[in-house]
mmCIF file of C-alpha atoms in Angstrom:
data_model
loop_
_atom_site.group_PDB
_atom_site.id
_atom_site.type_symbol
_atom_site.label_atom_id
_atom_site.label_comp_id
_atom_site.label_asym_id
_atom_site.label_seq_id
_atom_site.Cartn_x
_atom_site.Cartn_y
_atom_site.Cartn_z
ATOM 1 C CA MET E 948 -4.075 1.239 -5.776
ATOM 2 C CA MET E 949 -3.596 4.657 -8.275
ATOM 3 C CA GLN E 950 -0.454 4.129 -7.620
ATOM 4 C CA THR E 951 1.204 0.802 -7.112
ATOM 5 C CA PRO E 952 5.106 0.718 -7.585
ATOM 6 C CA ARG E 953 3.801 0.125 -11.733
ATOM 7 C CA ARG E 954 1.368 2.621 -11.215
ATOM 8 C CA LEU E 955 4.239 5.009 -10.204
ATOM 9 C CA LEU E 956 5.880 4.181 -13.017
ATOM 10 C CA ALA E 957 2.425 4.366 -15.865
ATOM 11 C CA LEU E 958 2.009 7.707 -14.825
ATOM 12 C CA ALA E 959 5.713 8.769 -16.178
ATOM 13 C CA LEU E 960 6.361 6.676 -18.632
ATOM 14 C CA GLY E 961 2.778 6.371 -20.778
ATOM 15 C CA ALA E 962 3.200 30.146 -2.706
ATOM 16 C CA ALA E 963 3.157 29.532 1.022
ATOM 17 C CA ALA E 964 7.015 29.928 2.918
ATOM 18 C CA LEU E 965 8.165 26.318 3.374
ATOM 19 C CA LEU E 966 8.204 25.588 6.897
ATOM 20 C CA SER E 967 9.626 22.313 8.916
ATOM 21 C CA SER E 968 9.595 21.247 12.503
ATOM 22 C CA GLY E 969 10.584 17.638 14.812
ATOM 23 C CA VAL E 970 8.755 15.619 17.041
ATOM 24 C CA ALA E 971 11.261 13.718 19.340
ATOM 25 C CA ALA E 972 14.327 14.343 22.052
ATOM 26 C CA ALA E 973 17.174 14.621 20.867
ATOM 27 C CA SER E 974 19.998 11.960 19.865
ATOM 28 C CA PRO E 975 21.513 10.710 17.175
ATOM 29 C CA PRO E 976 18.876 8.199 15.648
ATOM 30 C CA ARG E 977 16.077 11.281 15.574
ATOM 31 C CA ASP E 978 19.272 13.922 14.020
ATOM 32 C CA SER E 979 19.164 11.122 10.866
ATOM 33 C CA LEU E 980 15.640 10.510 11.084
ATOM 34 C CA GLN E 981 15.132 14.384 11.141
ATOM 35 C CA ARG E 982 17.497 15.056 8.456
ATOM 36 C CA ASP E 983 16.703 11.819 5.712
ATOM 37 C CA THR E 984 13.058 13.524 6.724
ATOM 38 C CA GLU E 985 14.303 16.824 5.105
ATOM 39 C CA ALA E 986 16.277 15.432 2.427
ATOM 40 C CA ILE E 987 13.253 13.964 0.977
ATOM 41 C CA HIS E 988 11.053 17.246 1.895
ATOM 42 C CA ALA E 989 13.858 19.241 -0.632
ATOM 43 C CA LEU E 990 13.482 16.880 -3.133
ATOM 44 C CA GLY E 991 10.456 19.465 -3.790
ATOM 45 C CA VAL E 992 7.447 17.058 -1.341
ATOM 46 C CA SER E 993 4.963 18.806 0.842
ATOM 47 C CA GLY E 994 5.593 17.222 3.525
ATOM 48 C CA VAL E 995 6.968 14.662 5.658
ATOM 49 C CA GLN E 996 5.987 12.827 8.262
ATOM 50 C CA ALA E 997 7.752 10.271 9.865
ATOM 51 C CA ARG E 998 8.165 7.643 13.106
ATOM 52 C CA VAL E 999 10.443 4.685 13.950
ATOM 53 C CA THR E 1000 10.362 1.976 17.203
ATOM 54 C CA ALA E 1001 12.757 0.501 19.004
ATOM 55 C CA PRO E 1002 13.590 -2.880 20.175
ATOM 56 C CA ASP E 1003 12.886 -1.018 23.779
ATOM 57 C CA GLY E 1004 9.156 -0.011 22.262
ATOM 58 C CA ARG E 1005 10.851 3.902 22.218
ATOM 59 C CA GLN E 1006 9.559 6.167 19.099
ATOM 60 C CA SER E 1007 11.205 8.662 17.141
ATOM 61 C CA VAL E 1008 9.301 11.185 15.236
ATOM 62 C CA ALA E 1009 10.290 14.017 12.448
ATOM 63 C CA THR E 1010 8.243 15.781 10.156
ATOM 64 C CA SER E 1011 9.408 18.371 7.344
ATOM 65 C CA GLY E 1012 7.364 20.725 5.219
ATOM 66 C CA THR E 1013 3.679 21.552 5.491
ATOM 67 C CA ALA E 1014 0.561 19.724 5.949
ATOM 68 C CA ASP E 1015 -0.980 23.083 3.882
ATOM 69 C CA LEU E 1016 0.334 25.042 1.012
ATOM 70 C CA ASP E 1017 -1.867 27.477 1.693
ATOM 71 C CA THR E 1018 -1.810 28.213 5.439
ATOM 72 C CA GLY E 1019 1.984 26.722 5.786
ATOM 73 C CA ARG E 1020 0.570 25.129 8.640
ATOM 74 C CA PRO E 1021 3.366 22.307 10.724
ATOM 75 C CA VAL E 1022 2.885 19.203 9.025
ATOM 76 C CA PRO E 1023 1.111 16.512 12.181
ATOM 77 C CA ALA E 1024 3.230 14.175 13.891
ATOM 78 C CA ASP E 1025 0.564 11.039 13.661
ATOM 79 C CA GLY E 1026 -1.361 12.714 11.001
ATOM 80 C CA TYR E 1027 -3.713 10.166 8.896
ATOM 81 C CA PHE E 1028 -3.213 8.935 5.666
ATOM 82 C CA ARG E 1029 -4.371 6.579 2.902
ATOM 83 C CA MET E 1030 -2.926 3.257 3.598
ATOM 84 C CA ALA E 1031 -3.247 2.702 -0.361
ATOM 85 C CA SER E 1032 -1.763 -0.538 -1.068
ATOM 86 C CA THR E 1033 -0.037 -1.658 2.453
ATOM 87 C CA ALA E 1034 -3.693 -2.260 3.188
ATOM 88 C CA LYS E 1035 -2.736 -5.622 0.578
ATOM 89 C CA THR E 1036 -0.673 -6.619 3.463
ATOM 90 C CA LEU E 1037 -4.047 -7.209 5.644
ATOM 91 C CA VAL E 1038 -6.126 -8.847 2.826
ATOM 92 C CA ALA E 1039 -3.843 -11.113 2.441
ATOM 93 C CA THR E 1040 -3.053 -11.572 6.331
ATOM 94 C CA VAL E 1041 -7.321 -12.335 6.052
ATOM 95 C CA VAL E 1042 -6.545 -14.492 4.304
ATOM 96 C CA LEU E 1043 -3.510 -16.968 5.333
ATOM 97 C CA GLN E 1044 -6.297 -16.698 9.008
ATOM 98 C CA LEU E 1045 -8.434 -18.458 7.429
ATOM 99 C CA GLU E 1046 -6.334 -21.387 5.242
ATOM 100 C CA ALA E 1047 -5.506 -21.863 8.894
ATOM 101 C CA GLU E 1048 -9.012 -22.068 10.081
ATOM 102 C CA GLY E 1049 -9.276 -24.386 6.531
ATOM 103 C CA ARG E 1050 -11.831 -22.004 5.366
ATOM 104 C CA LEU E 1051 -9.785 -22.206 1.947
ATOM 105 C CA SER E 1052 -6.654 -23.971 0.501
ATOM 106 C CA LEU E 1053 -3.954 -21.277 -1.605
ATOM 107 C CA ASP E 1054 -4.212 -24.040 -3.617
ATOM 108 C CA ASP E 1055 -7.699 -23.398 -4.426
ATOM 109 C CA THR E 1056 -8.759 -21.561 -7.857
ATOM 110 C CA VAL E 1057 -10.197 -18.399 -8.886
ATOM 111 C CA ASP E 1058 -13.377 -20.099 -10.456
ATOM 112 C CA HIS E 1059 -13.682 -22.008 -7.622
ATOM 113 C CA TRP E 1060 -14.982 -19.506 -5.013
ATOM 114 C CA LEU E 1061 -15.835 -17.171 -8.420
ATOM 115 C CA PRO E 1062 -17.138 -19.572 -11.038
ATOM 116 C CA HIS E 1063 -16.728 -17.869 -15.215
ATOM 117 C CA VAL E 1064 -16.071 -14.520 -13.553
ATOM 118 C CA VAL E 1065 -12.162 -14.926 -15.134
ATOM 119 C CA ARG E 1066 -12.893 -16.446 -18.333
ATOM 120 C CA GLU E 1067 -11.773 -14.236 -21.158
ATOM 121 C CA ASN E 1068 -9.667 -13.370 -23.619
ATOM 122 C CA GLY E 1069 -7.310 -16.091 -22.414
ATOM 123 C CA ASN E 1070 -8.465 -14.942 -18.907
ATOM 124 C CA ASP E 1071 -9.001 -18.770 -17.008
ATOM 125 C CA GLY E 1072 -9.582 -18.556 -13.076
ATOM 126 C CA ARG E 1073 -9.749 -22.768 -13.636
ATOM 127 C CA ARG E 1074 -5.888 -22.318 -13.517
ATOM 128 C CA ILE E 1075 -6.119 -19.740 -11.086
ATOM 129 C CA THR E 1076 -4.695 -20.001 -7.350
ATOM 130 C CA VAL E 1077 -5.492 -18.240 -4.649
ATOM 131 C CA ARG E 1078 -1.282 -18.211 -4.463
ATOM 132 C CA GLN E 1079 -0.487 -16.328 -7.676
ATOM 133 C CA LEU E 1080 -3.238 -13.897 -6.833
ATOM 134 C CA LEU E 1081 -1.298 -13.146 -3.183
ATOM 135 C CA GLN E 1082 1.839 -13.811 -4.712
ATOM 136 C CA HIS E 1083 1.288 -10.983 -8.341
ATOM 137 C CA THR E 1084 2.025 -14.421 -10.194
ATOM 138 C CA SER E 1085 -1.199 -14.706 -12.030
ATOM 139 C CA GLY E 1086 -0.817 -13.010 -15.206
ATOM 140 C CA ILE E 1087 -4.074 -10.514 -14.754
ATOM 141 C CA HIS E 1088 -3.367 -7.683 -16.490
ATOM 142 C CA ASP E 1089 -3.922 -4.555 -14.436
ATOM 143 C CA ASP E 1090 -6.120 -1.946 -15.565
ATOM 144 C CA LEU E 1091 -7.394 0.387 -12.355
ATOM 145 C CA PRO E 1092 -9.103 3.271 -13.104
ATOM 146 C CA GLY E 1093 -6.749 6.572 -12.467
ATOM 147 C CA TYR E 1094 -5.957 10.163 -13.709
ATOM 148 C CA THR E 1095 -2.220 11.557 -15.194
ATOM 149 C CA THR E 1096 -3.861 14.709 -15.685
ATOM 150 C CA PRO E 1097 -5.287 17.366 -13.828
ATOM 151 C CA GLU E 1098 -8.434 17.070 -15.827
ATOM 152 C CA GLU E 1099 -8.828 13.763 -15.118
ATOM 153 C CA TYR E 1100 -8.127 14.142 -11.287
ATOM 154 C CA TYR E 1101 -11.180 16.409 -11.354
ATOM 155 C CA GLN E 1102 -13.110 14.691 -13.902
ATOM 156 C CA GLN E 1103 -13.085 11.283 -12.096
ATOM 157 C CA ARG E 1104 -12.094 11.805 -8.219
ATOM 158 C CA HIS E 1105 -16.083 10.597 -6.931
ATOM 159 C CA ASP E 1106 -16.477 8.219 -9.169
ATOM 160 C CA VAL E 1107 -17.500 4.770 -7.546
ATOM 161 C CA HIS E 1108 -16.773 1.453 -9.009
ATOM 162 C CA GLY E 1109 -17.772 -1.377 -7.678
ATOM 163 C CA LEU E 1110 -15.209 -4.615 -7.810
ATOM 164 C CA ARG E 1111 -16.795 -7.371 -10.139
ATOM 165 C CA ARG E 1112 -16.922 -4.051 -13.088
ATOM 166 C CA LEU E 1113 -12.910 -3.579 -11.871
ATOM 167 C CA VAL E 1114 -12.619 -7.796 -12.479
ATOM 168 C CA ALA E 1115 -14.342 -7.101 -15.769
ATOM 169 C CA ARG E 1116 -11.915 -4.045 -17.019
ATOM 170 C CA ALA E 1117 -8.733 -5.945 -16.129
ATOM 171 C CA VAL E 1118 -10.435 -9.768 -18.459
ATOM 172 C CA ALA E 1119 -11.132 -7.697 -21.667
ATOM 173 C CA HIS E 1120 -7.283 -7.778 -22.076
ATOM 174 C CA ALA E 1121 -5.072 -10.415 -22.782
ATOM 175 C CA PRO E 1122 -3.089 -11.673 -19.725
ATOM 176 C CA ASP E 1123 0.375 -10.409 -19.391
ATOM 177 C CA PHE E 1124 1.550 -13.850 -18.976
ATOM 178 C CA PRO E 1125 0.242 -17.451 -18.383
ATOM 179 C CA PRO E 1126 -0.738 -17.961 -14.542
ATOM 180 C CA GLY E 1127 2.867 -19.113 -12.228
ATOM 181 C CA GLU E 1128 5.118 -18.008 -15.531
ATOM 182 C CA GLY E 1129 5.954 -14.496 -14.635
ATOM 183 C CA TRP E 1130 5.449 -11.499 -11.924
ATOM 184 C CA ALA E 1131 3.693 -7.902 -12.571
ATOM 185 C CA TYR E 1132 1.946 -5.588 -10.084
ATOM 186 C CA SER E 1133 -1.718 -6.658 -10.064
ATOM 187 C CA ASN E 1134 -4.605 -4.415 -7.726
ATOM 188 C CA THR E 1135 -6.852 -6.230 -9.628
ATOM 189 C CA GLY E 1136 -5.717 -10.061 -8.149
ATOM 190 C CA TYR E 1137 -6.217 -8.043 -4.885
ATOM 191 C CA VAL E 1138 -9.785 -7.109 -6.141
ATOM 192 C CA LEU E 1139 -10.241 -10.408 -6.369
ATOM 193 C CA LEU E 1140 -9.298 -11.541 -3.660
ATOM 194 C CA ALA E 1141 -11.799 -9.248 -1.318
ATOM 195 C CA LEU E 1142 -14.096 -11.005 -3.508
ATOM 196 C CA ILE E 1143 -13.144 -14.452 -3.029
ATOM 197 C CA VAL E 1144 -12.834 -13.698 1.606
ATOM 198 C CA GLN E 1145 -16.864 -12.147 1.250
ATOM 199 C CA GLU E 1146 -17.508 -15.281 -0.230
ATOM 200 C CA ALA E 1147 -15.718 -17.634 1.867
ATOM 201 C CA THR E 1148 -16.584 -15.780 5.563
ATOM 202 C CA GLY E 1149 -19.816 -14.566 4.196
ATOM 203 C CA HIS E 1150 -18.697 -11.455 6.197
ATOM 204 C CA PRO E 1151 -16.414 -8.320 3.282
ATOM 205 C CA ALA E 1152 -12.816 -8.451 3.770
ATOM 206 C CA HIS E 1153 -13.131 -4.734 5.297
ATOM 207 C CA GLN E 1154 -15.359 -6.083 8.314
ATOM 208 C CA GLN E 1155 -12.857 -9.567 8.219
ATOM 209 C CA ILE E 1156 -10.204 -6.959 8.495
ATOM 210 C CA GLU E 1157 -11.812 -4.999 10.938
ATOM 211 C CA ASP E 1158 -12.611 -8.427 13.309
ATOM 212 C CA ARG E 1159 -9.567 -10.178 12.878
ATOM 213 C CA VAL E 1160 -6.633 -7.967 12.327
ATOM 214 C CA LEU E 1161 -7.934 -4.061 13.910
ATOM 215 C CA ARG E 1162 -9.119 -5.063 16.723
ATOM 216 C CA PRO E 1163 -7.063 -7.623 18.489
ATOM 217 C CA LEU E 1164 -4.553 -5.735 17.759
ATOM 218 C CA GLY E 1165 -5.914 -1.847 19.586
ATOM 219 C CA LEU E 1166 -5.396 -0.397 16.449
ATOM 220 C CA ASP E 1167 -8.263 2.287 16.507
ATOM 221 C CA ARG E 1168 -6.572 4.559 13.706
ATOM 222 C CA THR E 1169 -6.987 2.534 11.014
ATOM 223 C CA ARG E 1170 -10.035 2.984 9.619
ATOM 224 C CA TRP E 1171 -12.353 1.974 6.736
ATOM 225 C CA LEU E 1172 -13.562 4.452 4.802
ATOM 226 C CA GLY E 1173 -15.670 3.596 1.784
ATOM 227 C CA THR E 1174 -16.821 6.001 -0.869
ATOM 228 C CA SER E 1175 -16.099 8.461 1.824
ATOM 229 C CA PRO E 1176 -14.010 11.187 -0.369
ATOM 230 C CA ALA E 1177 -12.186 12.535 3.224
ATOM 231 C CA LEU E 1178 -10.450 12.479 5.874
ATOM 232 C CA PRO E 1179 -10.371 12.021 9.342
ATOM 233 C CA ARG E 1180 -8.629 15.233 10.939
ATOM 234 C CA PRO E 1181 -5.735 15.867 11.837
ATOM 235 C CA HIS E 1182 -4.060 14.890 8.182
ATOM 236 C CA ALA E 1183 -2.191 16.608 5.436
ATOM 237 C CA GLN E 1184 -3.736 18.323 2.647
ATOM 238 C CA ALA E 1185 -2.036 15.461 -0.231
ATOM 239 C CA TYR E 1186 -0.719 16.617 -3.296
ATOM 240 C CA GLN E 1187 -0.345 15.465 -6.522
ATOM 241 C CA TYR E 1188 2.778 16.868 -8.506
ATOM 242 C CA PHE E 1189 1.902 16.632 -12.858
ATOM 243 C CA GLY E 1190 4.636 19.103 -14.494
ATOM 244 C CA PRO E 1191 5.170 22.886 -13.712
ATOM 245 C CA GLY E 1192 2.524 24.512 -12.808
ATOM 246 C CA SER E 1193 0.296 21.418 -12.349
ATOM 247 C CA ARG E 1194 0.629 20.837 -8.791
ATOM 248 C CA VAL E 1195 -2.790 20.379 -7.489
ATOM 249 C CA ASP E 1196 -4.643 19.212 -4.287
ATOM 250 C CA VAL E 1197 -6.290 15.530 -4.484
ATOM 251 C CA THR E 1198 -7.077 14.852 -1.025
ATOM 252 C CA ASP E 1199 -10.796 15.000 -1.720
ATOM 253 C CA GLN E 1200 -10.831 12.043 -3.558
ATOM 254 C CA ILE E 1201 -12.967 8.635 -3.851
ATOM 255 C CA PRO E 1202 -10.223 5.766 -3.729
ATOM 256 C CA VAL E 1203 -11.003 3.580 -7.389
ATOM 257 C CA ASP E 1204 -11.145 0.306 -4.619
ATOM 258 C CA PRO E 1205 -13.437 1.511 -1.950
ATOM 259 C CA GLU E 1206 -12.876 -2.364 -0.513
ATOM 260 C CA ASN E 1207 -8.993 -2.043 -0.768
ATOM 261 C CA LEU E 1208 -7.782 0.800 -0.823
ATOM 262 C CA SER E 1209 -10.509 2.713 1.653
ATOM 263 C CA TRP E 1210 -8.315 2.708 3.743
ATOM 264 C CA VAL E 1211 -6.537 5.238 7.016
ATOM 265 C CA THR E 1212 -4.058 5.263 9.551
ATOM 266 C CA THR E 1213 -1.527 7.051 10.556
ATOM 267 C CA THR E 1214 2.957 5.989 11.181
ATOM 268 C CA ARG E 1215 2.382 4.196 15.119
ATOM 269 C CA ASP E 1216 -0.919 2.094 14.365
ATOM 270 C CA GLU E 1217 1.404 1.182 10.712
ATOM 271 C CA ASN E 1218 4.364 0.672 12.877
ATOM 272 C CA ARG E 1219 2.299 -1.469 14.994
ATOM 273 C CA LEU E 1220 0.441 -3.780 12.586
ATOM 274 C CA LEU E 1221 3.851 -4.573 11.025
ATOM 275 C CA ARG E 1222 5.739 -5.436 14.426
ATOM 276 C CA ALA E 1223 2.965 -7.582 15.625
ATOM 277 C CA LEU E 1224 2.092 -9.256 12.413
ATOM 278 C CA LEU E 1225 6.027 -9.870 11.848
ATOM 279 C CA ALA E 1226 6.317 -10.978 15.775
ATOM 280 C CA GLY E 1227 3.559 -13.757 14.688
ATOM 281 C CA ARG E 1228 0.844 -12.615 16.745
ATOM 282 C CA LEU E 1229 -1.809 -12.403 13.763
ATOM 283 C CA LEU E 1230 -0.347 -16.299 12.292
ATOM 284 C CA PRO E 1231 0.367 -19.266 12.938
ATOM 285 C CA ALA E 1232 3.831 -20.545 12.409
ATOM 286 C CA ARG E 1233 3.424 -21.970 9.282
ATOM 287 C CA GLN E 1234 1.489 -19.207 7.127
ATOM 288 C CA LEU E 1235 3.831 -16.288 8.602
ATOM 289 C CA ALA E 1236 6.082 -19.012 6.652
ATOM 290 C CA GLU E 1237 4.279 -19.182 3.793
ATOM 291 C CA MET E 1238 3.775 -15.029 3.781
ATOM 292 C CA LYS E 1239 7.779 -15.404 4.405
ATOM 293 C CA ARG E 1240 8.424 -16.934 1.121
ATOM 294 C CA THR E 1241 9.637 -15.405 -2.400
ATOM 295 C CA VAL E 1242 9.864 -14.859 -5.622
ATOM 296 C CA PRO E 1243 11.922 -12.103 -7.784
ATOM 297 C CA VAL E 1244 9.822 -9.097 -8.890
ATOM 298 C CA ASN E 1245 10.123 -7.878 -12.298
ATOM 299 C CA ALA E 1246 12.637 -5.185 -14.330
ATOM 300 C CA GLU E 1247 10.039 -2.500 -13.871
ATOM 301 C CA VAL E 1248 10.148 -2.822 -9.863
ATOM 302 C CA GLN E 1249 12.921 -3.493 -9.435
ATOM 303 C CA GLN E 1250 14.059 0.063 -9.836
ATOM 304 C CA LEU E 1251 12.386 0.964 -7.212
ATOM 305 C CA TRP E 1252 12.879 -2.340 -5.257
ATOM 306 C CA PRO E 1253 16.298 -2.994 -5.980
ATOM 307 C CA GLY E 1254 16.847 -6.676 -4.499
ATOM 308 C CA GLY E 1255 13.489 -6.616 -3.856
ATOM 309 C CA ARG E 1256 11.059 -9.553 -3.956
ATOM 310 C CA TYR E 1257 7.331 -10.365 -2.961
ATOM 311 C CA GLY E 1258 5.748 -12.928 -1.200
ATOM 312 C CA LEU E 1259 2.068 -12.806 0.131
ATOM 313 C CA GLY E 1260 1.718 -9.440 0.383
ATOM 314 C CA LEU E 1261 4.845 -8.710 1.718
ATOM 315 C CA VAL E 1262 8.099 -7.808 0.204
ATOM 316 C CA GLU E 1263 11.702 -8.619 1.375
ATOM 317 C CA ARG E 1264 14.254 -5.922 0.888
ATOM 318 C CA PRO E 1265 17.727 -6.087 1.460
ATOM 319 C CA LEU E 1266 19.604 -4.058 4.384
ATOM 320 C CA SER E 1267 22.921 -2.251 3.849
ATOM 321 C CA CYS E 1268 23.930 -3.227 7.420
ATOM 322 C CA GLY E 1269 23.586 -7.007 5.960
ATOM 323 C CA GLY E 1270 20.631 -8.982 6.849
ATOM 324 C CA SER E 1271 16.735 -7.519 4.595
ATOM 325 C CA TYR E 1272 13.242 -5.931 6.027
ATOM 326 C CA TRP E 1273 9.614 -6.714 5.850
ATOM 327 C CA SER E 1274 7.479 -4.152 4.244
ATOM 328 C CA HIS E 1275 4.706 -2.796 1.731
ATOM 329 C CA GLU E 1276 4.740 0.535 0.292
ATOM 330 C CA GLY E 1277 1.450 2.480 -0.403
ATOM 331 C CA GLY E 1278 0.697 5.028 -2.772
ATOM 332 C CA ASP E 1279 -3.521 6.796 -3.083
ATOM 333 C CA GLY E 1280 -4.351 9.922 -3.744
ATOM 334 C CA GLY E 1281 -1.698 11.877 -3.413
ATOM 335 C CA TYR E 1282 -0.182 10.210 -0.335
ATOM 336 C CA ILE E 1283 3.007 7.850 -0.754
ATOM 337 C CA THR E 1284 3.960 6.128 2.203
ATOM 338 C CA LEU E 1285 7.271 3.036 2.330
ATOM 339 C CA ASN E 1286 7.708 1.269 5.922
ATOM 340 C CA GLY E 1287 9.734 -1.540 6.987
ATOM 341 C CA VAL E 1288 10.190 -4.399 9.773
ATOM 342 C CA THR E 1289 13.213 -5.953 10.713
ATOM 343 C CA GLY E 1290 12.543 -9.974 10.519
ATOM 344 C CA ASP E 1291 11.889 -10.674 14.244
ATOM 345 C CA GLY E 1292 9.728 -7.723 13.941
ATOM 346 C CA ARG E 1293 11.231 -5.715 17.303
ATOM 347 C CA ARG E 1294 12.540 -2.062 15.401
ATOM 348 C CA SER E 1295 10.074 -0.530 12.527
ATOM 349 C CA ALA E 1296 9.595 2.319 10.792
ATOM 350 C CA VAL E 1297 7.420 4.505 8.416
ATOM 351 C CA VAL E 1298 7.162 7.630 6.182
ATOM 352 C CA SER E 1299 4.133 9.188 4.805
ATOM 353 C CA MET E 1300 5.051 12.273 2.302
ATOM 354 C CA SER E 1301 2.007 13.638 1.188
ATOM 355 C CA GLU E 1302 2.830 14.458 -1.977
ATOM 356 C CA ALA E 1303 2.900 12.147 -4.903
ATOM 357 C CA ARG E 1304 6.080 13.673 -7.398
ATOM 358 C CA GLY E 1305 4.772 11.479 -10.098
ATOM 359 C CA ASP E 1306 5.257 13.267 -13.781
ATOM 360 C CA THR E 1307 8.837 11.872 -15.153
ATOM 361 C CA PRO E 1308 10.807 8.925 -13.795
ATOM 362 C CA ASP E 1309 13.451 10.256 -12.247
ATOM 363 C CA HIS E 1310 10.799 12.079 -9.998
ATOM 364 C CA ILE E 1311 9.691 8.939 -8.791
ATOM 365 C CA LEU E 1312 12.926 7.404 -8.251
ATOM 366 C CA ALA E 1313 14.597 10.467 -6.307
ATOM 367 C CA GLN E 1314 10.662 10.178 -4.646
ATOM 368 C CA GLU E 1315 11.366 6.273 -4.091
ATOM 369 C CA ASN E 1316 15.169 6.460 -3.109
ATOM 370 C CA ALA E 1317 15.174 9.125 -0.267
ATOM 371 C CA ALA E 1318 12.338 7.072 0.907
ATOM 372 C CA SER E 1319 14.343 3.826 0.604
ATOM 373 C CA ALA E 1320 17.166 5.111 2.583
ATOM 374 C CA LEU E 1321 15.159 6.450 5.739
ATOM 375 C CA ILE E 1322 14.072 3.360 5.580
ATOM 376 C CA ASP E 1323 17.184 1.541 6.169
ATOM 377 C CA HIS E 1324 18.857 3.939 8.511
ATOM 378 C CA ALA E 1325 16.308 3.770 10.703
ATOM 379 C CA LEU E 1326 16.236 -0.339 10.132
ATOM 380 C CA CYS E 1327 19.580 -0.072 10.727
ATOM 381 C CA GLY E 1328 20.143 2.056 13.370
#
């Protein structure tokens, strides 16, 4: 995604009244959720929506801010947003399903499925495995196109990039480290996984996700939009904060990786997905255990995920009340979303913010910390 944890840091390192509303029956957990959404909004984030699902299935929802800075309309309680890198969990789930069916192996090399595609500037697809792509330990340098100024956004927002072209950008760089000898977040690794899924099945990865994950779970509000620059309604407008006086509505854009990043969803659907995955409804026990085998993330991403570890398309983070939870946040086109689910799949939470404050390290970290606190409070509740 254009604003992965790595990209968020790179972005920084490299008017209408704001309305507040909430939805759900009054209760202490709901009150805490509302306070946490308002704390995020107070940072300057234009709109926030959050949903928590309890073990008994009851849901609490809270919103804060506005969906549109021009009109002041309220944030929809279950509005669409770009899923961004949370879709990596979808890709990983399909890959592990294929592994369970014997149609590929986690030890297969990139070159086995995509001969000679990764062979330049010290990159060698004969040494990189499917597991390493899933876990961001391949060493492939990440070089997705992206925007860091309003001018770049307006120039690039409707550009369409082919998957092999995106891979070519990445392998024009030397690898960050030898395969398996480090960790660095790489969107390009998941571009390669989408190509491998297509080679293994004869169908695009997005179609496999629809057939294998979304349709069986009835997630009819999680949709692949391809190269459409618009979202279904209702949705909050998405904003990118580039600095003082540079808050731009970036809702209208084509995701840079249309195969992996063109998914939209809702807090309701994302909660259902996470609960189903961790409850074992999508993967056999062995493959789910593989997904949860983690390695430490690098020091840069540790700033955003203290104590965080990365599995196969799934992140493990510690809980303040003890134990840990599973998640995969996403950020693209102004939307930043954090989520979490307990290990048994019984309690989950999702918070979607319709503004990315990506201009300074302090803004990035404050937004990440406030959203992480909401998830922690919801899961510890």
